[in-house]
Every structure is written in C-alpha cells, then in structure tokens.
mmCIF file of C-alpha atoms in Angstrom:
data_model
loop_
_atom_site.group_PDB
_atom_site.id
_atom_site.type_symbol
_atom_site.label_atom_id
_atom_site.label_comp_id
_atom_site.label_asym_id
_atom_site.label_seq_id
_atom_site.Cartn_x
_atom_site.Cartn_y
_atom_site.Cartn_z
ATOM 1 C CA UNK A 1 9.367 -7.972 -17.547
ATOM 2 C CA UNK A 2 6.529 -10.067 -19.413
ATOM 3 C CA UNK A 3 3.588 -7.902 -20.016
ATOM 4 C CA UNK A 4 0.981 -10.742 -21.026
ATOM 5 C CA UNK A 5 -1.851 -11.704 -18.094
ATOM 6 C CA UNK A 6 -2.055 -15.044 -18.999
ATOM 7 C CA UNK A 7 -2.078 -17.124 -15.259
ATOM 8 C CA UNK A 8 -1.372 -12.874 -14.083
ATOM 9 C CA UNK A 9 2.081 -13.341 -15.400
ATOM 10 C CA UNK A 10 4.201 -11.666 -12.482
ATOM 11 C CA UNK A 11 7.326 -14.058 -11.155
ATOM 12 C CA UNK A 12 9.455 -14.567 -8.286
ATOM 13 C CA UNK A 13 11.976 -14.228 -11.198
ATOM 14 C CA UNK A 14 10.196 -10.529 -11.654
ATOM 15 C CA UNK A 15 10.369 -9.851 -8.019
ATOM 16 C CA UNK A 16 14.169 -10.730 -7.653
ATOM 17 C CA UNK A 17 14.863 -8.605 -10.936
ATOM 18 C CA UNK A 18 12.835 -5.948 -8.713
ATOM 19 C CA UNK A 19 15.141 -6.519 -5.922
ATOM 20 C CA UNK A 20 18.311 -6.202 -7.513
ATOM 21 C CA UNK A 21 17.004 -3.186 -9.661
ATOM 22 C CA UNK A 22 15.850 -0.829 -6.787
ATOM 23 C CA UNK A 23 18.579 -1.117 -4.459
ATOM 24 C CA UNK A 24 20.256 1.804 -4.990
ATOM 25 C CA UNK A 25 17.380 4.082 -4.143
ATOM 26 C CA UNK A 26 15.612 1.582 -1.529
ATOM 27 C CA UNK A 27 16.586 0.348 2.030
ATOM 28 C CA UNK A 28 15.441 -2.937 3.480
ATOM 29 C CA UNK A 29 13.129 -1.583 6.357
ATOM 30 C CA UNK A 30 13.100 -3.029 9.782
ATOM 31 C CA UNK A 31 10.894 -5.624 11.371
ATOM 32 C CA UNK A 32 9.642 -5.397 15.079
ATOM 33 C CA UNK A 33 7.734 -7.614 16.984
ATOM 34 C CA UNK A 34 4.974 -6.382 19.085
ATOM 35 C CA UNK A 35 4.655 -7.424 22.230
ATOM 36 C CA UNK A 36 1.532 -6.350 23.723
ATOM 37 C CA UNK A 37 -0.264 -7.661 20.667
ATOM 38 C CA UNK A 38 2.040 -10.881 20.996
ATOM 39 C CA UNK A 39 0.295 -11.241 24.363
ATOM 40 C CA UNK A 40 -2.797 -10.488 23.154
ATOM 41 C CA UNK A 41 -3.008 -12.667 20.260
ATOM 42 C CA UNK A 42 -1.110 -16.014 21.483
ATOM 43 C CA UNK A 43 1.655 -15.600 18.782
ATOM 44 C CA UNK A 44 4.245 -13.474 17.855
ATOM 45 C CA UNK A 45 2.779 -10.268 15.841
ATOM 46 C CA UNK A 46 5.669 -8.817 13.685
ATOM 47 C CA UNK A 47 4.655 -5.096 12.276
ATOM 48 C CA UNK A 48 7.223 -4.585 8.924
ATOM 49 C CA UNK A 49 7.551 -0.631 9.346
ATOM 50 C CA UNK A 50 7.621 0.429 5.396
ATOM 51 C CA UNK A 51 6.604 3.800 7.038
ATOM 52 C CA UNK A 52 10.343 4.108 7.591
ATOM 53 C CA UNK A 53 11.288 4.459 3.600
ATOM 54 C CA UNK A 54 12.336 8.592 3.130
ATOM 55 C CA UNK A 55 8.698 9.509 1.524
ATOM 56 C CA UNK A 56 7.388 7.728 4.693
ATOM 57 C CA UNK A 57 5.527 5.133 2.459
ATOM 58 C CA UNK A 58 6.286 1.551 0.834
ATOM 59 C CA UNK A 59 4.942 3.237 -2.051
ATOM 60 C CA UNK A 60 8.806 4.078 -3.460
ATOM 61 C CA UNK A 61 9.346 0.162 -4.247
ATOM 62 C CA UNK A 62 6.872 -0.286 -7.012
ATOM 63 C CA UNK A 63 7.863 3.329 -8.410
ATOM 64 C CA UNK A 64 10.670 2.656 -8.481
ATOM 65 C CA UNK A 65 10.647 -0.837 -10.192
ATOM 66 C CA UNK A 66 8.650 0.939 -12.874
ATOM 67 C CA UNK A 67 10.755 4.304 -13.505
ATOM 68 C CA UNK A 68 13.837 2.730 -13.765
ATOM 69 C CA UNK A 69 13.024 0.315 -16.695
ATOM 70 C CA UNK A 70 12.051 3.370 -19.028
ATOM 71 C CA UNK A 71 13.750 4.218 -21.953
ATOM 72 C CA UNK A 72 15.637 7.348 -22.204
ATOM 73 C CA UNK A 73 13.210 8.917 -24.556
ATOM 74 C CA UNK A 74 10.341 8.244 -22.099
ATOM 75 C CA UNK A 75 12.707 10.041 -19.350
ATOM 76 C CA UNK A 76 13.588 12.352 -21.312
ATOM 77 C CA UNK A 77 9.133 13.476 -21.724
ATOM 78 C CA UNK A 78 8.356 12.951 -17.714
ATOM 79 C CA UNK A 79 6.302 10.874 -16.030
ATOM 80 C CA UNK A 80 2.614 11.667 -14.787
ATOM 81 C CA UNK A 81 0.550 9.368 -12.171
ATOM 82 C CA UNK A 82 -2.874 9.717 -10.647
ATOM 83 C CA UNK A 83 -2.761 9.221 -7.030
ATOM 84 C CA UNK A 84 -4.159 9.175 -3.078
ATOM 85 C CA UNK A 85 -0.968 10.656 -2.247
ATOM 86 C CA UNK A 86 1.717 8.298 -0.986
ATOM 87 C CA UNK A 87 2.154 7.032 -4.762
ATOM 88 C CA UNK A 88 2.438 10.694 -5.915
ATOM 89 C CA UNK A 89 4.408 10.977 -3.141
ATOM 90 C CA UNK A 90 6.809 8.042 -4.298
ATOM 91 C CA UNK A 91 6.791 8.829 -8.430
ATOM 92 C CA UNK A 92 7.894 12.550 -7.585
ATOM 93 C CA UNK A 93 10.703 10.936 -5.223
ATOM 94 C CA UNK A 94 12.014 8.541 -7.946
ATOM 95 C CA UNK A 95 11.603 11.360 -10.323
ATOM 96 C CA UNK A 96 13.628 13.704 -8.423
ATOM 97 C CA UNK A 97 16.597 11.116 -8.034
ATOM 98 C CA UNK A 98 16.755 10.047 -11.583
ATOM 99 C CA UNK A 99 16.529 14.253 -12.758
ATOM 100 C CA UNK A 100 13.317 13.665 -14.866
ATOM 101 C CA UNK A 101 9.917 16.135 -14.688
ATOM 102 C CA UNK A 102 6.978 14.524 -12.610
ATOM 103 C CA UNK A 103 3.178 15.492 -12.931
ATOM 104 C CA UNK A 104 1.087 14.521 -10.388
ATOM 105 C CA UNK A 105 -2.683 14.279 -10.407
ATOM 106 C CA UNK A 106 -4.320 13.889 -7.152
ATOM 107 C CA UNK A 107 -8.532 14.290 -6.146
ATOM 108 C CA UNK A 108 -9.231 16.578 -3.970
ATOM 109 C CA UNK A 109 -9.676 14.345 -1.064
ATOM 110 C CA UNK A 110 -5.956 13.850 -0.822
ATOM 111 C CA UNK A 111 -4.358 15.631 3.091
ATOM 112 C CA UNK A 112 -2.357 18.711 2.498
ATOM 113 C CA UNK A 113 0.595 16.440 4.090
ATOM 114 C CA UNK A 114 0.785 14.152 1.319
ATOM 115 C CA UNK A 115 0.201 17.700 -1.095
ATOM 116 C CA UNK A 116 2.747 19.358 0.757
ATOM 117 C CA UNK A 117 5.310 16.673 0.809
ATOM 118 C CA UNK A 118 4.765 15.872 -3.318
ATOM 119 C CA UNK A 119 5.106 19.575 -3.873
ATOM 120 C CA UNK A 120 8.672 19.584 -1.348
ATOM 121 C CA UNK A 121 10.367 17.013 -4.292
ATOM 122 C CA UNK A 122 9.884 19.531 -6.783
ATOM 123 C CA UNK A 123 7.178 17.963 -8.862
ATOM 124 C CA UNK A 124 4.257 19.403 -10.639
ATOM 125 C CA UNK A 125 0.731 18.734 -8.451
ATOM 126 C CA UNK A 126 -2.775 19.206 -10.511
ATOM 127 C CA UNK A 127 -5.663 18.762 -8.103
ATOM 128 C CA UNK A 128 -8.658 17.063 -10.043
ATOM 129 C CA UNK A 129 -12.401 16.754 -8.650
ATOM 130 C CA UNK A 130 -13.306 14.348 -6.155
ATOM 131 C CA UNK A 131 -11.945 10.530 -6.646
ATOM 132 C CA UNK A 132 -9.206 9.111 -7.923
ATOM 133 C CA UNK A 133 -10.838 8.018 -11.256
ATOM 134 C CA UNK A 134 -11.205 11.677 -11.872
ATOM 135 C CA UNK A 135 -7.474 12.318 -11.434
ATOM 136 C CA UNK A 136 -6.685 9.332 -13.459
ATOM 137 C CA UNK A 137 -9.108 10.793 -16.319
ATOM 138 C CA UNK A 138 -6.536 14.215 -16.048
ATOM 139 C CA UNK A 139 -3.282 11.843 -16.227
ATOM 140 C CA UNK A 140 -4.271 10.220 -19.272
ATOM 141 C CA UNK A 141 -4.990 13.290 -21.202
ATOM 142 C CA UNK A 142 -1.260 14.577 -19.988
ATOM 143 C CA UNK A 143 -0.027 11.321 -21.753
ATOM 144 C CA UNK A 144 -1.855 12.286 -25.001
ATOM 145 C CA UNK A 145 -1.255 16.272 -24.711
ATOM 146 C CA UNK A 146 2.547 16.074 -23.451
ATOM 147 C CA UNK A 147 3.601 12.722 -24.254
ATOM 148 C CA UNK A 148 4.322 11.782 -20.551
ATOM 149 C CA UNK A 149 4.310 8.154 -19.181
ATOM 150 C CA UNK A 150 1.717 7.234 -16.964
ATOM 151 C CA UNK A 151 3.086 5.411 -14.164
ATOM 152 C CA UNK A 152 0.435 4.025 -12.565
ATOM 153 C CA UNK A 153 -0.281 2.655 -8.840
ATOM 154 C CA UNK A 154 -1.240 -0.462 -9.016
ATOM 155 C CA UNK A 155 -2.702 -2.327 -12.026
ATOM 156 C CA UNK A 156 1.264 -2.765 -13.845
ATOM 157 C CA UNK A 157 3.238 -5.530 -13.425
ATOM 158 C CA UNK A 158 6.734 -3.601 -12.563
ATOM 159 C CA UNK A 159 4.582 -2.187 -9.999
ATOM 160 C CA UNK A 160 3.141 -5.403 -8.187
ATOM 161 C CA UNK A 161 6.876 -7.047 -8.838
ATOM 162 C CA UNK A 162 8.495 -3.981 -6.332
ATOM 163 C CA UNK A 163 5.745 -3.835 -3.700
ATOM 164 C CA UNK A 164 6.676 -8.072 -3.835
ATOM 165 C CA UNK A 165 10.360 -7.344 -2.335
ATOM 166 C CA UNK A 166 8.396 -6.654 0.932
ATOM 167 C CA UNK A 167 7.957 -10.483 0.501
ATOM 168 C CA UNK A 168 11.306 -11.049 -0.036
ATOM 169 C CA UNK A 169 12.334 -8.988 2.773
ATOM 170 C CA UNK A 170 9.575 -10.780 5.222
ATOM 171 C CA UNK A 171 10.826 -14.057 4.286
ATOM 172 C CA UNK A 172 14.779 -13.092 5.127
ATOM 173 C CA UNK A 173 13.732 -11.738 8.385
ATOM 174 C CA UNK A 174 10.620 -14.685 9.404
ATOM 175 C CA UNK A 175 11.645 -17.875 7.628
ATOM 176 C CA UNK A 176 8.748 -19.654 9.660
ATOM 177 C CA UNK A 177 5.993 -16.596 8.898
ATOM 178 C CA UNK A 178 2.481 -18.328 8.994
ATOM 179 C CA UNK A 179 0.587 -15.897 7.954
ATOM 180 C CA UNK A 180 0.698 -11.987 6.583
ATOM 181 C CA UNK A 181 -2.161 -9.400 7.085
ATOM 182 C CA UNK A 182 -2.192 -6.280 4.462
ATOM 183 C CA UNK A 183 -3.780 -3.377 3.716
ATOM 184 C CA UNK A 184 -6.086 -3.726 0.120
ATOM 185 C CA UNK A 185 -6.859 -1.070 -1.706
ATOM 186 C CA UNK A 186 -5.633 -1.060 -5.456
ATOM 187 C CA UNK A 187 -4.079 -4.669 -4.947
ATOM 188 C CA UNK A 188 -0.492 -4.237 -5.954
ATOM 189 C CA UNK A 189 1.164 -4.175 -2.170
ATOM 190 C CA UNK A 190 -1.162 -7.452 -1.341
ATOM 191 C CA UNK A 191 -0.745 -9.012 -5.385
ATOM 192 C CA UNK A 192 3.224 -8.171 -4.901
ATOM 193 C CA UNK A 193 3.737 -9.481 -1.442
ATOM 194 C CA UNK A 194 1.230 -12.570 -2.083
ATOM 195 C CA UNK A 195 2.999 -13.578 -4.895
ATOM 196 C CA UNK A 196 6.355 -13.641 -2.747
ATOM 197 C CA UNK A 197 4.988 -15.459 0.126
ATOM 198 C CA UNK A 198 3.032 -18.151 -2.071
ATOM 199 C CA UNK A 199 5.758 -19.025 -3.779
ATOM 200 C CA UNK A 200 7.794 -19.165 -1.064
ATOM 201 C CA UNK A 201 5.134 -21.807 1.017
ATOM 202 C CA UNK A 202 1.827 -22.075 -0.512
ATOM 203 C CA UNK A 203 0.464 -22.321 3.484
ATOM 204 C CA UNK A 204 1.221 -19.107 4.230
ATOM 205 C CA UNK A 205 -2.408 -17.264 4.744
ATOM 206 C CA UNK A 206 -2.928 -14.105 2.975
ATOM 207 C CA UNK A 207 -5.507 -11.770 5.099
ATOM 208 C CA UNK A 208 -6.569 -9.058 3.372
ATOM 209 C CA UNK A 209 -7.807 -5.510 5.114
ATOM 210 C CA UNK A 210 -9.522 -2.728 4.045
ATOM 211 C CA UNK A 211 -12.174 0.428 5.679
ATOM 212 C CA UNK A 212 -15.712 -0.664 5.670
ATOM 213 C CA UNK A 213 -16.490 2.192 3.705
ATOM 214 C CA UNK A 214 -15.774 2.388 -0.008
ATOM 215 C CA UNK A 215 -13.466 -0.949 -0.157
ATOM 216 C CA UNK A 216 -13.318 -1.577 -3.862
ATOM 217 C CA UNK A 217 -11.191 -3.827 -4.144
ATOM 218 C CA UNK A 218 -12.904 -5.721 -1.162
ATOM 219 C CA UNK A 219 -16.208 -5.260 -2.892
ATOM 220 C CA UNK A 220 -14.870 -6.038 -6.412
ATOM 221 C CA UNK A 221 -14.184 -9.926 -4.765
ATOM 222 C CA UNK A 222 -17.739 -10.507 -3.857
ATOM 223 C CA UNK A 223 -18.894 -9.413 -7.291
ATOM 224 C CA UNK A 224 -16.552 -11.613 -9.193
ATOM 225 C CA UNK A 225 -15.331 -8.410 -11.190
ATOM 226 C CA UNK A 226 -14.037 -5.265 -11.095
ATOM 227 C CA UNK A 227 -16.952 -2.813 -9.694
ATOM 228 C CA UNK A 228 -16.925 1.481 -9.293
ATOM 229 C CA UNK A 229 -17.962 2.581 -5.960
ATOM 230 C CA UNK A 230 -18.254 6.638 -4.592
ATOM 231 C CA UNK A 231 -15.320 7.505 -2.070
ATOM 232 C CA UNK A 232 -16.003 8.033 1.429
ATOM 233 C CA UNK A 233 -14.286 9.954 4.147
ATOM 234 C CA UNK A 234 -11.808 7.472 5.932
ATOM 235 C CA UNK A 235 -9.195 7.932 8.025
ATOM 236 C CA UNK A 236 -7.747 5.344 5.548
ATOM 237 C CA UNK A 237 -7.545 7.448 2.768
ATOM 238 C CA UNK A 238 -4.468 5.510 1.548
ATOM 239 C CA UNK A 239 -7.100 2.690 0.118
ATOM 240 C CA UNK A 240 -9.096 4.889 -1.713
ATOM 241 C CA UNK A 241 -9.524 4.406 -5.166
ATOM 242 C CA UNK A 242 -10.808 2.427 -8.034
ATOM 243 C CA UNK A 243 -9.330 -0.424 -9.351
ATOM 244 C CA UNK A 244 -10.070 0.046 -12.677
ATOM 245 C CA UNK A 245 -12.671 -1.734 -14.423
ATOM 246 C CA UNK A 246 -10.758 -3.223 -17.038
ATOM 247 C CA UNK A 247 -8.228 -4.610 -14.522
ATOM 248 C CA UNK A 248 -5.682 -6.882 -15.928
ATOM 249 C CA UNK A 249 -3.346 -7.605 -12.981
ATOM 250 C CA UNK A 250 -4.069 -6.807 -9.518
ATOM 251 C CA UNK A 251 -7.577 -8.419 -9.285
ATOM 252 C CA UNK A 252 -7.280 -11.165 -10.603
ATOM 253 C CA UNK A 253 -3.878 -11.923 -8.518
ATOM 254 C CA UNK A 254 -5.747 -10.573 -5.380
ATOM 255 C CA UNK A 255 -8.974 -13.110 -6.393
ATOM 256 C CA UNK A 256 -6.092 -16.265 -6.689
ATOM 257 C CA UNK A 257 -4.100 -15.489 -3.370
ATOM 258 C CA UNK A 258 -6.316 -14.371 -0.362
ATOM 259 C CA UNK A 259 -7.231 -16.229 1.855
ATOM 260 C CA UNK A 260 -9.250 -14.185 3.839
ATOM 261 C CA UNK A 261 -10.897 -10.818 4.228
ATOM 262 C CA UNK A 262 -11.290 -8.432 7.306
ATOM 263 C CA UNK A 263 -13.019 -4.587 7.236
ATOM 264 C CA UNK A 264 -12.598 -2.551 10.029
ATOM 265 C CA UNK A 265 -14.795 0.627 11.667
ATOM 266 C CA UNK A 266 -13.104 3.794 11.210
ATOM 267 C CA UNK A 267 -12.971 3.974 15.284
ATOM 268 C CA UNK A 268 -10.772 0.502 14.872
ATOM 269 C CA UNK A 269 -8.367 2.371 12.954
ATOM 270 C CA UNK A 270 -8.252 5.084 15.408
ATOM 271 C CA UNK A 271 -7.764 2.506 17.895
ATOM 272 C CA UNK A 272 -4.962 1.205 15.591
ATOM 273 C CA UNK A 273 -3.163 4.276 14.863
ATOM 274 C CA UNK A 274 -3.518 4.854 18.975
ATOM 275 C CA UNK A 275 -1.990 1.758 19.680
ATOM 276 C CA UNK A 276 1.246 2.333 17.017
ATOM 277 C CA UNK A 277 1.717 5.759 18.694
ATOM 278 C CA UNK A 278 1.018 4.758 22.597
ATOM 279 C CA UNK A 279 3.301 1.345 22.596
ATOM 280 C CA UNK A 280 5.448 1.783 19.301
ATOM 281 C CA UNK A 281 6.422 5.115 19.358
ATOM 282 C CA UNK A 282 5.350 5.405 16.099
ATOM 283 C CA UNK A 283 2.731 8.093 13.937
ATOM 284 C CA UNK A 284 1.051 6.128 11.467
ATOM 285 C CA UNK A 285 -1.533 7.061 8.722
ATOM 286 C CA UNK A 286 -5.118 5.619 8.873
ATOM 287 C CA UNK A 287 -4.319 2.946 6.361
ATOM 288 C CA UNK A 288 -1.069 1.867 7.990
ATOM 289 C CA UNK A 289 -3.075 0.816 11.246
ATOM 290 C CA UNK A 290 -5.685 -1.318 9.706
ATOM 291 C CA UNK A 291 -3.758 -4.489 10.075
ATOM 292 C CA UNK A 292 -2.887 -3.855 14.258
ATOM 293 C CA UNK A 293 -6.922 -2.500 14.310
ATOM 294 C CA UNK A 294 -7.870 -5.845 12.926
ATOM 295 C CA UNK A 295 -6.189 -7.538 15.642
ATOM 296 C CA UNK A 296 -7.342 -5.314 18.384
ATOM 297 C CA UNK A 297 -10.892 -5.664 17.508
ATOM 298 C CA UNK A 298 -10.508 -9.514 17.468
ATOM 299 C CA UNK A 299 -11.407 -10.042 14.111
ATOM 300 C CA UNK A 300 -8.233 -12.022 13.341
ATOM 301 C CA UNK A 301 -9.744 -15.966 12.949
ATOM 302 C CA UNK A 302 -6.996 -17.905 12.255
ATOM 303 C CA UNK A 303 -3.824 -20.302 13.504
ATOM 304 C CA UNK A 304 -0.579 -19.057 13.365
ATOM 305 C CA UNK A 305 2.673 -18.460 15.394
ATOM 306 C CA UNK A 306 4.132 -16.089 13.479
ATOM 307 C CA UNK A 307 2.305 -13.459 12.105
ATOM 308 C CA UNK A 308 3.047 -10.160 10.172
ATOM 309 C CA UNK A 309 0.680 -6.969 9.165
ATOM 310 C CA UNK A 310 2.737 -4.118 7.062
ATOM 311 C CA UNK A 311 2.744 -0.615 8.890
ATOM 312 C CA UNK A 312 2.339 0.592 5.116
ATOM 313 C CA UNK A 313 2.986 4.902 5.328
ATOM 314 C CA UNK A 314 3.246 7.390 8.116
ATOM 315 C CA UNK A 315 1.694 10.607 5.540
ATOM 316 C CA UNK A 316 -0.941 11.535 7.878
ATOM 317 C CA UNK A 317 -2.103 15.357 9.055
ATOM 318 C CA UNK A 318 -0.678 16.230 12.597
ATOM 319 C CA UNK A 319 -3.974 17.374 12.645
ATOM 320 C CA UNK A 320 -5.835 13.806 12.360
ATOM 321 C CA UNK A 321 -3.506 12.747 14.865
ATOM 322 C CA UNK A 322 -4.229 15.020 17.746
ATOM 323 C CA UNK A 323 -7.739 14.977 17.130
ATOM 324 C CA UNK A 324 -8.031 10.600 17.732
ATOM 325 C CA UNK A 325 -5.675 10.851 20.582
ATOM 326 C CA UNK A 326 -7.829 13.518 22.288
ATOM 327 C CA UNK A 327 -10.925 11.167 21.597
ATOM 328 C CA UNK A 328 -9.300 8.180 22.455
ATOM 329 C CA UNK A 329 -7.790 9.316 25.941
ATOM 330 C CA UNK A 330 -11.431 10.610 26.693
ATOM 331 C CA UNK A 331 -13.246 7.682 25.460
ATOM 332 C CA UNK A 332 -11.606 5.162 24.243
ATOM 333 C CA UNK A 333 -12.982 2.273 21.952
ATOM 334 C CA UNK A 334 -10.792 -0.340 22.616
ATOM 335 C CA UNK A 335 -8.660 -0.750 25.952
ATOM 336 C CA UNK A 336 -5.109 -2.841 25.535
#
C-alpha cells in the first residue's frame, strides 16, 4: 500500500489487494431490493445489508485490511483504536482471530451494546470523557506508553481501501447501479466505496448522508477544511466523531467524489430504522437507516434506476428500539 496523499493516493489496485487480503475473515454480504421504497421512489432501491458481517457492522473490512498488513513485531505489542463503537467493535474482532491483545478507547457516549459486545471478544475497553477526540487523545498516549499500533477508523489508507470492497461487491451484484447513497461520518466507508464506484463509471452519483446535528464531516465540506464541532445526542451515534484536523485522506477523497449531500431529522431516522424493522425484518442502528430515512422524507433529488444506500451496522440498544417503535405506532412521522 502507497502511503503518500498526493491525488489521495488510494487505488482500485489497493482495493482488489483489499479484496483478496480479507477473505478469509470476511463474507460478501447480501443485497436486497426494497420494494415498497422501489414503489415509492420510481426505481429500484437496493439496501447492501453490511449489518449482516458477525460484529453486525461493515466496520470488520477496513480492520481488517489494516491488521493484517502488520508486521509481526507490531502483533506481537497489540493494537489500540479510538472509537464510536462498531470500529472498536471490528479491531477487537480482527484482534481476537489473529490471537493479538486489543485496547479499545471509546467516549462515553458510546451504547452499552457496542461496550458490551467489544468487551464479549475479549479485548481491553478504556472509557475516555465525552467525544471521540478525547478517546483518540487516550489511544495515542497507549502508542507512546505501551508501544501499541493505533489502528485508526478512518483517516488510513488500508482502511478506506477495505470499506472500498463494498464497491466491489455493489458492482458484482448491480452492474447498471446509477447511483449509491452512504452514511458520512469519518469518510472512509463513503472515500472507500466512492473510489470503487468512480472508477468503475465516473456517472455513478455519490450521495452523501449524515444527522443534522454534529455532521463534521458534512460541515468540514462547506468550510473547505477540516473543522471540530461538539457531539450531540443522535440516534446516529455511528457518525459521531471528528475527522481530524490534519486530515490527509478521507476529506479530501470525500471533497473529490460526492456528488451530493443530504441531512436528516433525528425523527427521519426513526422513521428509517421503523421502516427496516416493519417491511425488512431487520433491527438497524440509527446510522444504518439514514440512507432509507433520506428517501422516505423525499429528500432524494436525483435520476436513477438503480439505486443503492448501505444498511451500515445493526449495534443498537434494544432499548432505543422499543422506545421509536412505541412512538412511531402512536404517532408516526412518516406514513409508507
């Protein structure tokens, strides 16, 4: 893997190498089409269920990618991460199948499912103020103290390369895709996936969506550069996060590939995660839903007769759950 930015230096070649590297710890996951939002839209709506990896999360690709190009002295130390859970979530995973110690920081923000699961795979979970930055502050001073590796979430270029075998996958299963909707948070699923699809046919539209609420990335696009924002409560919580002001991948991949931005209202996403459950079958995470909320809420402006949003993790509180489909049966936002 190149590690220079110059023109944000991450391949197709990169993504194959990706491809071939992960197989033996990840599964291609299945594609479904949708067919009340088929209806609803004019098109057919594809939803690419990465929920359905083992840690519930497409998270495992990029971790993955990354873990299993270290050296064995670096395996030999551990790995540490800083996290809003489902990366955690995927690093301990990895760690666990390739029998090397795993240290993950995590904010306080972070659901006790994602805590709970982390702590299940046998890794080591430090709980560090309020935001992500502050858990990222903690990992770095693990890499100094213990020598660990910090295998972080976004902002590498092994990362960005495994969340881009979604693309690969996408493009095996919708040769004539016109246009892909994904969650942004820390850029690496959209950066990775982008990259894929460009390549692949430059027409493809890239929609990126995000909360309304503390959308960094999002915000980080209108300002030209990296900003800091304070996190919010979201049922989203899977796109919290910085991005890092001294970003050297992700935004400016994210900044040369969408097309197109959409937020939606945190009763959307309820809507969203309703929907998944009600005609899918399927429990969803906040983040996961923002995609099918987007397309509920008709905020979707564009042509297209084959279109695709990524279900992206299903690490949401049982809790969370019952609580929007008791509001949503009583009064419900958005009727399908």
């Amino acid at each position: 893997m190149n590690t220079g930015t110059e023109n944000h230096r991450v391949t197709m070649q990169d993504v194959w190498e990706a491809k071939g590297r992960i197989k033996s710890i990840v599964n291609k996951t299945p594609l479904i089409q949708s067919p009340l939002l088929s209806e609803k839209m004019n098109a057919s709506i594809y939803l690419k269920l990465e929920n359905m990896h083992e840690i519930g999360a497409f998270k495992v690709r990029g971790a993955a990618n990354k873990m299993m190009t270290l050296s064995n002295e670096e395996k030999a130390h551990g790995v540490t991460t800083f996290s809003t859970g489902n990366h955690g979530l995927a690093v301990a995973y990895v760690a666990k199948q390739l029998g090397i110690r795993a240290v993950i920081c995590i904010s306080n923000r972070v659901p006790n499912a994602k805590v709970h699961a982390i702590q299940r795979l046998d890794a080591e979970v430090v709980k560090v103020g309020d935001s992500q930055d502050d858990a990222e502050k903690h990992c770095h001073k693990l890499e100094k103290t213990e020598k660990l590796t910090v295998i972080k979430p976004f902002d590498d270029p092994d990362i960005i390369a495994g969340q881009g075998t979604i693309g690969i996958e996408l493009i095996e299963d919708i040769p004539a895709i016109d246009a892909a909707i994904i969650p942004l948070s820390g850029g690496g699923l959209f950066a990775g996936i982008g990259r894929a699809l460009k390549a692949y046919n430059p027409k493809i539209r890239l929609i990126g969506v995000s909360m309304e609420e503390s959308a960094v990335m999002a915000e980080s696009l209108k300002a030209g550069k990296p900003i800091t924002m304070p996190e919010s409560d979201t049922l989203a919580d899977s796109l919290l996060g910085g991005i890092g002001l001294q970003n050297a991948y992700t935004f400016p991949m994210v900044q040369e590939l969408i097309d197109d931005m959409i937020y939606v209202t945190e009763e959307e996403i309820a809507a969203g995660m309703s929907f998944i459950l009600d005609q899918h079958r399927l429990v969803v995470e906040g983040a996961a839903a923002t995609g099918v909320a987007a397309m509920l809420s008709n905020k979707c402006n564009f042509q297209g007769k084959h279109i695709v949003t990524i279900v992206t993790g299903n690490n949401v509180n049982t809790s969370v759950v019952s609580d929007i489909l008791s509001k949503q049966l009583n009064n419900p936002v958005i009727r399908w």
